Coordinates of C-alpha atoms and ligand atoms in Angstrom, one line a residue:
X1 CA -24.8 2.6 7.6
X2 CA -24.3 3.4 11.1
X3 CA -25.9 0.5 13.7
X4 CA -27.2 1.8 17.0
X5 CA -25.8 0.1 19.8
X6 CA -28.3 -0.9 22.9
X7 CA -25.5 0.6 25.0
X8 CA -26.3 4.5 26.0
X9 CA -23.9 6.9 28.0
X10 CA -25.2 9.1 30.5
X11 CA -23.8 12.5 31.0
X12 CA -24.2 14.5 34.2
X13 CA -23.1 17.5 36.0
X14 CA -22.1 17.8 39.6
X15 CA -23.7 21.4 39.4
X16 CA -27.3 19.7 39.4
X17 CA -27.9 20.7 35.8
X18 CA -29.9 17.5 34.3
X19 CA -28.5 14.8 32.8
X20 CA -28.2 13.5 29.6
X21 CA -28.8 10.3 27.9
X22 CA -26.5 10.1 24.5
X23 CA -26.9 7.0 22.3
X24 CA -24.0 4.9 20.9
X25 CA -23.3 3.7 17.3
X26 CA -21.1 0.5 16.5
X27 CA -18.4 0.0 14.1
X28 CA -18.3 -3.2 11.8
X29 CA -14.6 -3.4 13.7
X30 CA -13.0 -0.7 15.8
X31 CA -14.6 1.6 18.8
X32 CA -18.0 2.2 19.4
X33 CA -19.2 6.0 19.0
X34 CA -21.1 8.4 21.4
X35 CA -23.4 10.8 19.6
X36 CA -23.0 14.4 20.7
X37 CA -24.9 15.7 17.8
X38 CA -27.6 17.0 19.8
X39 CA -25.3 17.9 23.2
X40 CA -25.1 21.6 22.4
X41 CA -28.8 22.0 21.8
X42 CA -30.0 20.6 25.2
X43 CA -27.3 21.3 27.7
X44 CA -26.2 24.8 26.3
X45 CA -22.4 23.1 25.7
X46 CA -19.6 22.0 23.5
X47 CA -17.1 19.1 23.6
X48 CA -13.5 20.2 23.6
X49 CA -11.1 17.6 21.8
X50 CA -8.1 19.9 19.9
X51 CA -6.3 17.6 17.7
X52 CA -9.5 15.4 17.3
X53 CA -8.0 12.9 19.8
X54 CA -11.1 11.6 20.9
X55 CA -13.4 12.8 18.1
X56 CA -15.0 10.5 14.7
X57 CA -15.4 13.7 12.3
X58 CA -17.5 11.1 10.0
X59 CA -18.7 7.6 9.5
X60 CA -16.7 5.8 7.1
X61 CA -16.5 2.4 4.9
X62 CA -13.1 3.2 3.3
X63 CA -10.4 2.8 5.5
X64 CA -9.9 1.2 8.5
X65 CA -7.3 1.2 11.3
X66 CA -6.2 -0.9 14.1
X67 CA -3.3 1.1 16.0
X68 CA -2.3 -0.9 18.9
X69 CA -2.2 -4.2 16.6
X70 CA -0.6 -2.5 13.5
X71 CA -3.4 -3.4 11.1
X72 CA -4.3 -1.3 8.3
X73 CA -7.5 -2.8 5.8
X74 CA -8.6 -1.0 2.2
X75 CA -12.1 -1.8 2.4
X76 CA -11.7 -4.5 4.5
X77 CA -8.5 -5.8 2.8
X78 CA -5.4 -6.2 4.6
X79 CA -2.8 -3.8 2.7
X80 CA -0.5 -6.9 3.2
X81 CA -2.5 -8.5 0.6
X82 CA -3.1 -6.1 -1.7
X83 CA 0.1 -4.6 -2.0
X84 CA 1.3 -8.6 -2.8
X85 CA -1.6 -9.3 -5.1
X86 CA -2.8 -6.0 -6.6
X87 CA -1.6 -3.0 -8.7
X88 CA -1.9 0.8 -7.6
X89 CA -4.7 0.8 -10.1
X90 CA -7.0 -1.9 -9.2
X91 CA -6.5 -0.6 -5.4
X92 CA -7.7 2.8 -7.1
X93 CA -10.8 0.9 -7.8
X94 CA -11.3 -0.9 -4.9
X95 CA -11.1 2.5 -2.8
X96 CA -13.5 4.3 -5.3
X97 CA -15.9 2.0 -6.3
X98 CA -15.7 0.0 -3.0
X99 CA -14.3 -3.4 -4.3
X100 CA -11.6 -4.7 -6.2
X101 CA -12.3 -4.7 -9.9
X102 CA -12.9 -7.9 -11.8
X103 CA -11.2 -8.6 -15.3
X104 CA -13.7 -6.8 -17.0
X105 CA -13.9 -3.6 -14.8
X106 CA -9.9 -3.3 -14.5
X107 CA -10.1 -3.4 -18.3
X108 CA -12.6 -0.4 -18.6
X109 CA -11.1 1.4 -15.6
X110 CA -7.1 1.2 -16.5
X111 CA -8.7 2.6 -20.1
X112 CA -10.2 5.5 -18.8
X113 CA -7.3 6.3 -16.6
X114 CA -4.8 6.3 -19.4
X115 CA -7.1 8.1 -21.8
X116 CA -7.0 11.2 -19.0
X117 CA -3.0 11.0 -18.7
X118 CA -2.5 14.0 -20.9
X119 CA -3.3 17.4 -19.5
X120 CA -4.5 20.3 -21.1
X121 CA -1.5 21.9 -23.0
X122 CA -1.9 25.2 -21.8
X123 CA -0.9 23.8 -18.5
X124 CA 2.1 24.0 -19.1
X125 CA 2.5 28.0 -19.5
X126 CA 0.6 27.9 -15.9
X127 CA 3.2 25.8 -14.9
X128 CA 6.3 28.1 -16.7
X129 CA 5.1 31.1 -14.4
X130 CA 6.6 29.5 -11.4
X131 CA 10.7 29.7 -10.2
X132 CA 12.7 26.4 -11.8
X133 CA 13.8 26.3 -8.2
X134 CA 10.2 26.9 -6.6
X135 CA 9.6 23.6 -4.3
X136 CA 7.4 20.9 -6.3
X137 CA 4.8 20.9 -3.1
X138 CA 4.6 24.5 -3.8
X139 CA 4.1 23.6 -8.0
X140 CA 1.7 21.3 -6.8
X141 CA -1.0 22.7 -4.4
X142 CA -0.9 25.6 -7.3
X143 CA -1.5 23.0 -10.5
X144 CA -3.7 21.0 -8.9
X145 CA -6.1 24.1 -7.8
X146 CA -5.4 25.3 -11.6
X147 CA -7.2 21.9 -12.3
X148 CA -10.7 23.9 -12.3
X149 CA -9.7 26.6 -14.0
X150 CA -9.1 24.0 -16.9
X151 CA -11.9 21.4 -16.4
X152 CA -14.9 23.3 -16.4
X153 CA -17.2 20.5 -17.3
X154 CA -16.5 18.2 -14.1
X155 CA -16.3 20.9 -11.0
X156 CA -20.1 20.5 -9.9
X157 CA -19.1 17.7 -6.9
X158 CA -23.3 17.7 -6.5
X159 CA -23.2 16.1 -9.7
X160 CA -22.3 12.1 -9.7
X161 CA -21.0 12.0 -13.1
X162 CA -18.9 15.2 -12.5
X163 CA -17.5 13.2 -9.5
X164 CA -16.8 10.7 -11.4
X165 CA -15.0 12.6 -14.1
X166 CA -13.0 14.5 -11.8
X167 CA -12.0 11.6 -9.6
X168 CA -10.4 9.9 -13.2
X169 CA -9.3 13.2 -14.0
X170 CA -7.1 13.5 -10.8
X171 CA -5.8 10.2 -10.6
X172 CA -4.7 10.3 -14.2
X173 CA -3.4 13.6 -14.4
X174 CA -1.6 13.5 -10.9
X175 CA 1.8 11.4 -12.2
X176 CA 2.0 13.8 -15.3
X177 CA 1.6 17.0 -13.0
X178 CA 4.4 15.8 -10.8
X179 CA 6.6 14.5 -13.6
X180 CA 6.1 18.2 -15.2
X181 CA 6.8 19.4 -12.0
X182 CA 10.4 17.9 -12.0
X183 CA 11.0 18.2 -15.4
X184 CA 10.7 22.3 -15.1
X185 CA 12.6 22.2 -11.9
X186 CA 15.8 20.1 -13.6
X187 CA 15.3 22.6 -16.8
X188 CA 14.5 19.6 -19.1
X189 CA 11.6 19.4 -21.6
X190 CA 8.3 17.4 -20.5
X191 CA 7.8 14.1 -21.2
X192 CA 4.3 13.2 -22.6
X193 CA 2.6 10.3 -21.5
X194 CA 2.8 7.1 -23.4
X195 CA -0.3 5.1 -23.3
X196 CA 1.7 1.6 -23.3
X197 CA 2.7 1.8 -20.4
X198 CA 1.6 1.1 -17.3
X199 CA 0.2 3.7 -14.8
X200 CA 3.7 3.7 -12.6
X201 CA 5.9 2.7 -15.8
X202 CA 3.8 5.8 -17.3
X203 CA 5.1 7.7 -14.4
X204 CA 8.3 6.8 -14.1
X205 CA 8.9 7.1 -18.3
X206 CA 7.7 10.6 -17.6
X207 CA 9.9 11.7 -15.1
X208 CA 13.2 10.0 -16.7
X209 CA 13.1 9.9 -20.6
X210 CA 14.2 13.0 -22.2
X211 CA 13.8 13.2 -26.1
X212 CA 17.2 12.4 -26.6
X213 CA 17.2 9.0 -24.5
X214 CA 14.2 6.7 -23.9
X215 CA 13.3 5.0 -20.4
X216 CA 12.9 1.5 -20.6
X217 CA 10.9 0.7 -17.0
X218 CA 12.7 -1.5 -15.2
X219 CA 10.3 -3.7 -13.9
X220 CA 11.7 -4.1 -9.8
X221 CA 11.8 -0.5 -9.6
X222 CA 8.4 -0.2 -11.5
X223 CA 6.6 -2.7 -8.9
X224 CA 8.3 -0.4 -6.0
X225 CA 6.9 2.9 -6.8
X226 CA 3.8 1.1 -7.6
X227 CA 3.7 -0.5 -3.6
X228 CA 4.9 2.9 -2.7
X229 CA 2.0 4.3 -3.9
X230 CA -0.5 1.6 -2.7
X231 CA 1.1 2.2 0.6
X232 CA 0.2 5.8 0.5
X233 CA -3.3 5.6 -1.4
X234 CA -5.6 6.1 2.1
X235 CA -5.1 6.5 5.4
X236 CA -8.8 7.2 6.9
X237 CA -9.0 10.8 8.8
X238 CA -5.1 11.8 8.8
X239 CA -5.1 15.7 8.5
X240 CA -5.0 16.3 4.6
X241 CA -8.2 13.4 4.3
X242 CA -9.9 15.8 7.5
X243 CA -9.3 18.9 5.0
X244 CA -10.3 18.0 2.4
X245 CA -13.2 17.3 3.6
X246 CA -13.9 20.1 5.3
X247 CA -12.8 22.1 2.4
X248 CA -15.3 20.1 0.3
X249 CA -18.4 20.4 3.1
X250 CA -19.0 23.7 1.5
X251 CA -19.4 22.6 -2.2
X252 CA -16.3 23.5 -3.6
X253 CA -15.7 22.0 -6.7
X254 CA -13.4 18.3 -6.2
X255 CA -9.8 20.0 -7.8
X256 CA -10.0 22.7 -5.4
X257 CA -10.3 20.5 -2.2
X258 CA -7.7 18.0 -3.4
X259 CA -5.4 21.1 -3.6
X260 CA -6.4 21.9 -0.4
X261 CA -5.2 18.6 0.6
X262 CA -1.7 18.7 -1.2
X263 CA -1.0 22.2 0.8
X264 CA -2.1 20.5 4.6
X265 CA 0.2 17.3 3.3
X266 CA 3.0 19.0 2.9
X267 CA 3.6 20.0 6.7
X268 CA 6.8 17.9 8.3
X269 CA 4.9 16.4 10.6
X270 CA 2.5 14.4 7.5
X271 CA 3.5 13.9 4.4
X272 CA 7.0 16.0 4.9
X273 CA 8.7 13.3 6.9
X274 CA 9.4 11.5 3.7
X275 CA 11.9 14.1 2.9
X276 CA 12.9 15.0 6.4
X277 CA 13.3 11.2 7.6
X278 CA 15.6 11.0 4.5
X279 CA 17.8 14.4 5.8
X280 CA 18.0 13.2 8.9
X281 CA 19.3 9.9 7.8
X282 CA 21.6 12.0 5.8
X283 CA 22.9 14.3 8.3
X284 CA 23.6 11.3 10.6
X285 CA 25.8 10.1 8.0
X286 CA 27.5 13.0 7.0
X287 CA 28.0 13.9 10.7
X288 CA 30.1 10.4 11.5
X289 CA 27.3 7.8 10.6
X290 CA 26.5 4.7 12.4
X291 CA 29.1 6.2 15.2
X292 CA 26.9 8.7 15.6
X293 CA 23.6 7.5 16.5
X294 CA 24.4 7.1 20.6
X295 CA 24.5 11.3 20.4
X296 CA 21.3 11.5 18.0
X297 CA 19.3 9.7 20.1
X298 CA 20.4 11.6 22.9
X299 CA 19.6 15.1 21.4
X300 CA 15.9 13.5 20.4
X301 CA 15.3 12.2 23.8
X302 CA 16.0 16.0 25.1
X303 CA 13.3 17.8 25.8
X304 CA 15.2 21.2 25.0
X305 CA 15.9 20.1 21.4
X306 CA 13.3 19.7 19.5
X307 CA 14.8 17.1 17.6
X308 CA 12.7 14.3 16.6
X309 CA 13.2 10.8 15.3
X310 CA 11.9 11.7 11.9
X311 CA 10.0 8.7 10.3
X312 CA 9.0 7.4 13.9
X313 CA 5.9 7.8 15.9
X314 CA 2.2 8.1 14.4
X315 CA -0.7 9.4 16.0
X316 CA -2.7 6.2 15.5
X317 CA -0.2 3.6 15.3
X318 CA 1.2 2.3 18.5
X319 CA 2.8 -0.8 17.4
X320 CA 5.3 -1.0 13.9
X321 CA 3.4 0.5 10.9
X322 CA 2.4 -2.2 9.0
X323 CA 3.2 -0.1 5.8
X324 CA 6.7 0.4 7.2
X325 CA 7.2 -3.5 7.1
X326 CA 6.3 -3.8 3.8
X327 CA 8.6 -0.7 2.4
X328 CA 11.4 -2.2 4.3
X329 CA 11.2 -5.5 2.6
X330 CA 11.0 -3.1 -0.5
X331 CA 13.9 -1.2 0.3
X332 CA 15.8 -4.4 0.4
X333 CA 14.7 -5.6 -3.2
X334 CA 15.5 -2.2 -4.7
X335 CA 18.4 -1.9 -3.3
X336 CA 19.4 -6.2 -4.2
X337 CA 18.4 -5.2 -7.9
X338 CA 20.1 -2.1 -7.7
X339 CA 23.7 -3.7 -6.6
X340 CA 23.5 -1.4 -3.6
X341 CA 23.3 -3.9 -0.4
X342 CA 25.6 -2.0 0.9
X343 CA 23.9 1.6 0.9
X344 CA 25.5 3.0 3.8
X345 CA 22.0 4.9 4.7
X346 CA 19.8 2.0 4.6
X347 CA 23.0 0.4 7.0
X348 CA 22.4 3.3 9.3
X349 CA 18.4 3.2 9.0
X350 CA 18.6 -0.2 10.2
X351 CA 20.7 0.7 13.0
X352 CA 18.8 3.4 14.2
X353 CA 15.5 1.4 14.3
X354 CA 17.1 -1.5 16.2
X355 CA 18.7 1.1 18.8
X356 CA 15.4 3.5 19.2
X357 CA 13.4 0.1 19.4
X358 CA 15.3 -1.0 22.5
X359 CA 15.1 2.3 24.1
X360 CA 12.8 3.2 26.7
X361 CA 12.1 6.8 25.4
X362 CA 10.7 4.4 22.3
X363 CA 9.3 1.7 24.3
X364 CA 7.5 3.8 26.7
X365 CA 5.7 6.0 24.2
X366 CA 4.9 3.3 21.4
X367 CA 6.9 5.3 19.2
X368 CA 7.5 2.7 16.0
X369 CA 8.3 3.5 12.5
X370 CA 5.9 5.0 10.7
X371 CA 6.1 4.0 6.4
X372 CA 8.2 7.0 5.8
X373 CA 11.4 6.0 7.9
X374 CA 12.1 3.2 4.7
X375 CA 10.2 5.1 1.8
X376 CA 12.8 8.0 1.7
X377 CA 15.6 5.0 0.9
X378 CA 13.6 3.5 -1.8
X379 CA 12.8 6.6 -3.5
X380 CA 16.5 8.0 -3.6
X381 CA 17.7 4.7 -4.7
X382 CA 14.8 5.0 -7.5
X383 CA 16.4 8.2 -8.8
X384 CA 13.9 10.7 -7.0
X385 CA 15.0 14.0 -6.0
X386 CA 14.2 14.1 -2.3
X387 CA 12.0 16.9 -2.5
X388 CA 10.2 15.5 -4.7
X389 CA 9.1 12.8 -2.0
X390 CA 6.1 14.5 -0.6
X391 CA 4.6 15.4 -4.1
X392 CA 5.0 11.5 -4.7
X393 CA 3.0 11.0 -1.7
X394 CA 0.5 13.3 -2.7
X395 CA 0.0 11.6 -6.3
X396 CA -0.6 8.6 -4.4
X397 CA -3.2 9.9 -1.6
X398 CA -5.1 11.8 -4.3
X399 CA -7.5 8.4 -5.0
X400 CA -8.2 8.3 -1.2
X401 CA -8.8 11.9 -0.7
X402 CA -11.4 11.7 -3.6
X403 CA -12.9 8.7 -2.4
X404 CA -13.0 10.2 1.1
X405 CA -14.5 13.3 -0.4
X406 CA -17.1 11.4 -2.6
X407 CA -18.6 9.3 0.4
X408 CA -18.9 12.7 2.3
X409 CA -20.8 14.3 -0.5
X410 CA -22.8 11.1 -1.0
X411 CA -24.0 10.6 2.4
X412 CA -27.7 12.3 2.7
X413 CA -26.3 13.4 6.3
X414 CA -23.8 15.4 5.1
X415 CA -23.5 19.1 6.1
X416 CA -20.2 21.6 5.8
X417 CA -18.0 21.0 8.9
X418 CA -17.8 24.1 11.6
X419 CA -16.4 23.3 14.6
X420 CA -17.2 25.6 17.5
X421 CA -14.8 26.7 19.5
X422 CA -14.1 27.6 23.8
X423 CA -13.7 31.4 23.4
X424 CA -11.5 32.8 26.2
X425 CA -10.1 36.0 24.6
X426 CA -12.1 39.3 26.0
X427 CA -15.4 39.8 27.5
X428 CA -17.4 42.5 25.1
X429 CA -15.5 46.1 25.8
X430 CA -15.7 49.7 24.2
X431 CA -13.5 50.8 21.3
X432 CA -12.2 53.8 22.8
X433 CA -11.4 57.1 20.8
X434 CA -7.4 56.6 19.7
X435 CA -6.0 59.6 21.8
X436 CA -7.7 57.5 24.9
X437 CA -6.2 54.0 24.0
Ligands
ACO501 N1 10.8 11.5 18.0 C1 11.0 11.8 19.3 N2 9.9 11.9 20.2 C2 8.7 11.7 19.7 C3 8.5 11.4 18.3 C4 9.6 11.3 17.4 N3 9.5 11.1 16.2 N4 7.2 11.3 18.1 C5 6.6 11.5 19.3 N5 7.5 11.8 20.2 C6 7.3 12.0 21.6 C7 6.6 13.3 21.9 O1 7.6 14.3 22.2 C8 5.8 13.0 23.1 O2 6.7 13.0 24.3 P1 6.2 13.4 25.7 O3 5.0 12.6 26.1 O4 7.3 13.3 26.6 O5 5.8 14.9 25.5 C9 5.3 11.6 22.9 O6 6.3 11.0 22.0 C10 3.9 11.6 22.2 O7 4.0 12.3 21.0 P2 2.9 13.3 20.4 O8 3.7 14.4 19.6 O9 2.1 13.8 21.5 O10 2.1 12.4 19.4 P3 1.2 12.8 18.3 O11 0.2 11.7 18.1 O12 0.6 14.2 18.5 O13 2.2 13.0 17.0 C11 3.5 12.6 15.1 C12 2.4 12.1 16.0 C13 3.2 14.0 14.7 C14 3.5 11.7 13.8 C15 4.8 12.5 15.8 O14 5.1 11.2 16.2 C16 6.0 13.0 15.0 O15 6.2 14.2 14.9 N6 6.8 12.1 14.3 C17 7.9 12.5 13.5 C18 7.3 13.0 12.1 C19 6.8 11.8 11.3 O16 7.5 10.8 11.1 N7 5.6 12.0 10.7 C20 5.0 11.0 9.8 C21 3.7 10.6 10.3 S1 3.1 9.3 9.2 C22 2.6 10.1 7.8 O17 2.2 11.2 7.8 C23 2.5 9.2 6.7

C-alpha cells in the first residue's frame, strides 16, 4: 500500500512551459518516491534514467535494501537473523506467503515441496538433446522454459491457484534440474530425489550419490549450501528480478518468465561473478599468488584494462555486503570442517580484500565485496564444479523471482512494462530506388 506523502515536487521549465506539481509516496523505510505516472500526458515528455539509477520500476513489500549502511531485510527480517535461525525453506515461506511459517505451516509447506521434487520423466530426454559439455546456465534457461511445455495445468499466472502451483513447482523442481544438469554434464546417471532428506541434503544427495555409492549429507556442508541459498533467495529489483517481471507484465505463463530470469542472471556482471570471482582468484594464484596481488590491483585500477575486481562493487551497496559477511564466516566453517584452513585461495581472498580495502581506487568509489567474492570458495570447497555456481544461484533466486512476480500480478495496478525511449537516430526520409542509394 503506497502512503502519499504531504510533500509535493514541482517541476518547471526555463522555456516558460507551465509547471508541474507531482506528488510523493513514502516508504515504510528507504527513499520517498516522485510520481511521474502522469508526466508524459501533461507536459508532452519522458524521464531519462538508463540503468534505472534513479527510477522505482514497482512498489514492493518483499525485499528491502539499505546500501550505504549494508543492511539487507526479507520482509522486514534482517538476513543476519534468518540465515542464523531459519532454513532455506521457511525463508521460502516467509518471501511467498509474507511471513515466516509457524510449526504447523512449515509442516504443510516442506510436504508440498518435497512431494514436487520429482520432475516429469520425459524431462530427461529434453534434457539428453543438449552437448554433455553445453554450459549448465545454458541447460538451465532451456529446462526451466521446458517447464510449460510439461505443466500445462499451472501456466495461467491470472489464476491464484495456478500461481501457487507453479511457484511449489519451481522451487521443488529447481535442485533436481540443476543436479540433472551436472549429472549429464559429468556423464553419470541422475540421481532421483529422496524424500528424507532435507531440501539442501535432497540437493546435495542428488548431485553426489551415484547408484553405486550413496551420499551421506554431511551436515556443515548441508547448513552451508542451505545459507548460500538464503543468501541468494531475493534481492529486490537486481536485473534478473526487473525481467522477470517485465517478461511476466505481458501474461506469460510463471515458467517462462523464471527462465527469462535464469538467461539475464547469467551475465558476469550478476549472477556470473560467482564463477568469475572464483577464476580470478584462481588466475592470481596460478600466476604467483599472494605475490601477485600489488600487479592485479594495478591492472584493475587501469582504465585501459578492463580488468575488474571480480566479487567487489554492487550497484546498491556502498558499504560491505552484509551477505558477504556472513559467507565469509561460512567459508571459514567449511573450510575448519573440511581440514582445509590452509586453502591457499581463501589465503589469497583474504588478502586481496584487506589490500583493495585500504586502497583509495576502493575507498573512493565504495567499492566493497559483494556475497560472491567468498561464495565461489565455499562452493569449490563443497565439491561444486565452478560453472556450476551461477545455476546454484539461480536455484536459489527462483523463490524471489516468483514472489516478485506474484506481487506484480497481484497488484490491481499492474500493467505490462514499456519503457519509452529518447529517439535520436533519423528524422523521417525516403527509401530511395536501390540503383540511387
Ligand atoms: N573492479 C574495479 N573497478 C570497479 C569495480 C570492480 N569490481 N566495480 C566498479 N568499479 C569502478 C568502475 O570502473 C567505476 O569507476 P569510474 O567511476 O572511475 O568510471 C566506478 O567503480 C563505479 O562503478 P560502476 O560500474 O559505474 O557501478 P555500477 O553500479 O554500474 O556497477 C557492478 C556495479 C556491475 C556490480 C560493478 O561493481 C562490477 O562490475 N563488479 C564486478 C562484478 C561483480 O562482482 N558483480 C556481482 C554483483 S552482486 C550480484 O549480482 C550478486
Amino acid at each position: 500500500m503506497m502512503t502519499p506523502s504531504d510533500v509535493k515536487a514541482t517541476l518547471s521549465f526555463s522555456d516558460g512551459s507551465p509547471s508541474m506539481e507531482l506528488p510523493l509516496y513514502k516508504g515504510s523505510v528507504g527513499p520517498d518516491v516522485i510520481d511521474i505516472r502522469k508526466l508524459y500526458g501533461q507536459t508532452g515528455k519522458f524521464t531519462y534514467d538508463p540503468g534505472f539509477l534513479s527510477t522505482a520500476s514497482c512498489n514492493s513489500t518483499i525485499t528491502y535494501i539499505d546500501g550505504d549502511k549494508g543492511e539487507l531485510l526479507y520482509r522486514g527480517y534482517p538476513i543476519e537473523q534468518l540465515a542464523q535461525n531459519c532454513d532455506f525453506l521457511e525463508v521460502c515461506h516467509l518471501l511467498i506467503y509474507g511471513d515466516l511459517p509457524n510449526q504447523e505451516e512449515r509442516v504443510k509447506f516442506v510436504k508440498n515441496i518435497t512431494y514436487h521434487t520429482m520432475v516429469n520423466e520425459q524431462m530427461q530426454f529434453f534434457l539428453r538433446g543438449f552437448r554433455r559439455d553445453a554450459h549448465p546456465m545454458a541447460v538451465m534457461t532451456g529446462l526451466v522454459g521446458a517447464l510449460s511445455a510439461f505443466y500445462h495445468d499451472s501456466t495461467d499466472v491470472h489464476n491464484p491457484q495456478h500461481r501457487e502451483i507453479a511457484a511449489h513447482r519451481l522451487i521443488a523442481k529447481m535442485p533436481t534440474l540443476v543436479a540433472m544438469s551436472y549429472k549429464y554434464g559429468v556423464g553419470q546417471p541422475f540421481i532421483y530425489p529422496k524424500n528424507s532428506l532435507s531440501y539442501t541434503g535432497n540437493f546435495m544427495r542428488m548431485m553426489f550419490a551415484t547408484p553405486c555409492e550413496d551420499y551421506e549429507p554431511n551436515e556443515v556442508l548441508v547448513r552451508a549450501m542451505d545459507r548460500i541459498f538464503i543468501l541468494h533467495a531475493d534481492h529486490e529489483q537486481n536485473a534478473s528480478t526487473s525481467t522477470v517481471r517485465l517478461c511476466g507484465s505481458s501474461g506469460t505463463n510463471p515458467f517462462a518468465a523464471i527462465a527469462a530470469g535464469v538467461a539475464c542472471l547469467w551475465g558476469p556482471a550478476h549472477g556470473g561473478a560467482n564463477e568469475a570471482a572464483l577464476q580470478m582468484l584462481e588466475d592470481i594464484q596460478r600466476n604467483g599468488g599472494v605475490e601477485k596481488i600489488g600487479e592485479f590491483i594495478k591492472q584493475v585500477k587501469d582504465k585501459n584494462s578492463s580488468v575488474k575486481l571480480m566479487g567487489f562493487g554492487h550497484r546498491v551497496y556502498k558499504n560491505y555486503d552484509p551477505r558477504a559477511k556472513l559467507m565469509r564466516e561460512t567459508c571459514h566453517e567449511v573450510l575448519n570442517a573440511l581440514g582445509l584452513h590452509d586453502d591457499p585461495l581463501f589465503k589469497l581472498a583474504m588478502a586481496l580484500e584487506k589490500i583493495a580495502l585500504e586502497d583509495d581506487y576502493f575507498v573512493s568509489r565504495k567499492l566493497y565485496p559483494n556475497v560472491d567474492f567468498y561464495s565461489g570458495i565455499v562452493q569449490r570447497a563443497i565439491g561444486i564444479p565452478v560453472s556450476l555456481f551461477t545455476a546454484i544461484f539461480a536455484l536459489a533466486r527462483t523463490v524471489g523471482w516468483i514472489a516478485q512476480l506474484n506481487e506484480m500480478i497481484g497488484d490491481p495496478e499492474y500493467k505490462i512494462g514499456r519503457p519509452r525511449q529518447l529517439y535520436v537516430g533519423a528524422a523521417p526520409r525516403q527509401v530511395r530506388p536501390i540503383g540511387e542509394r
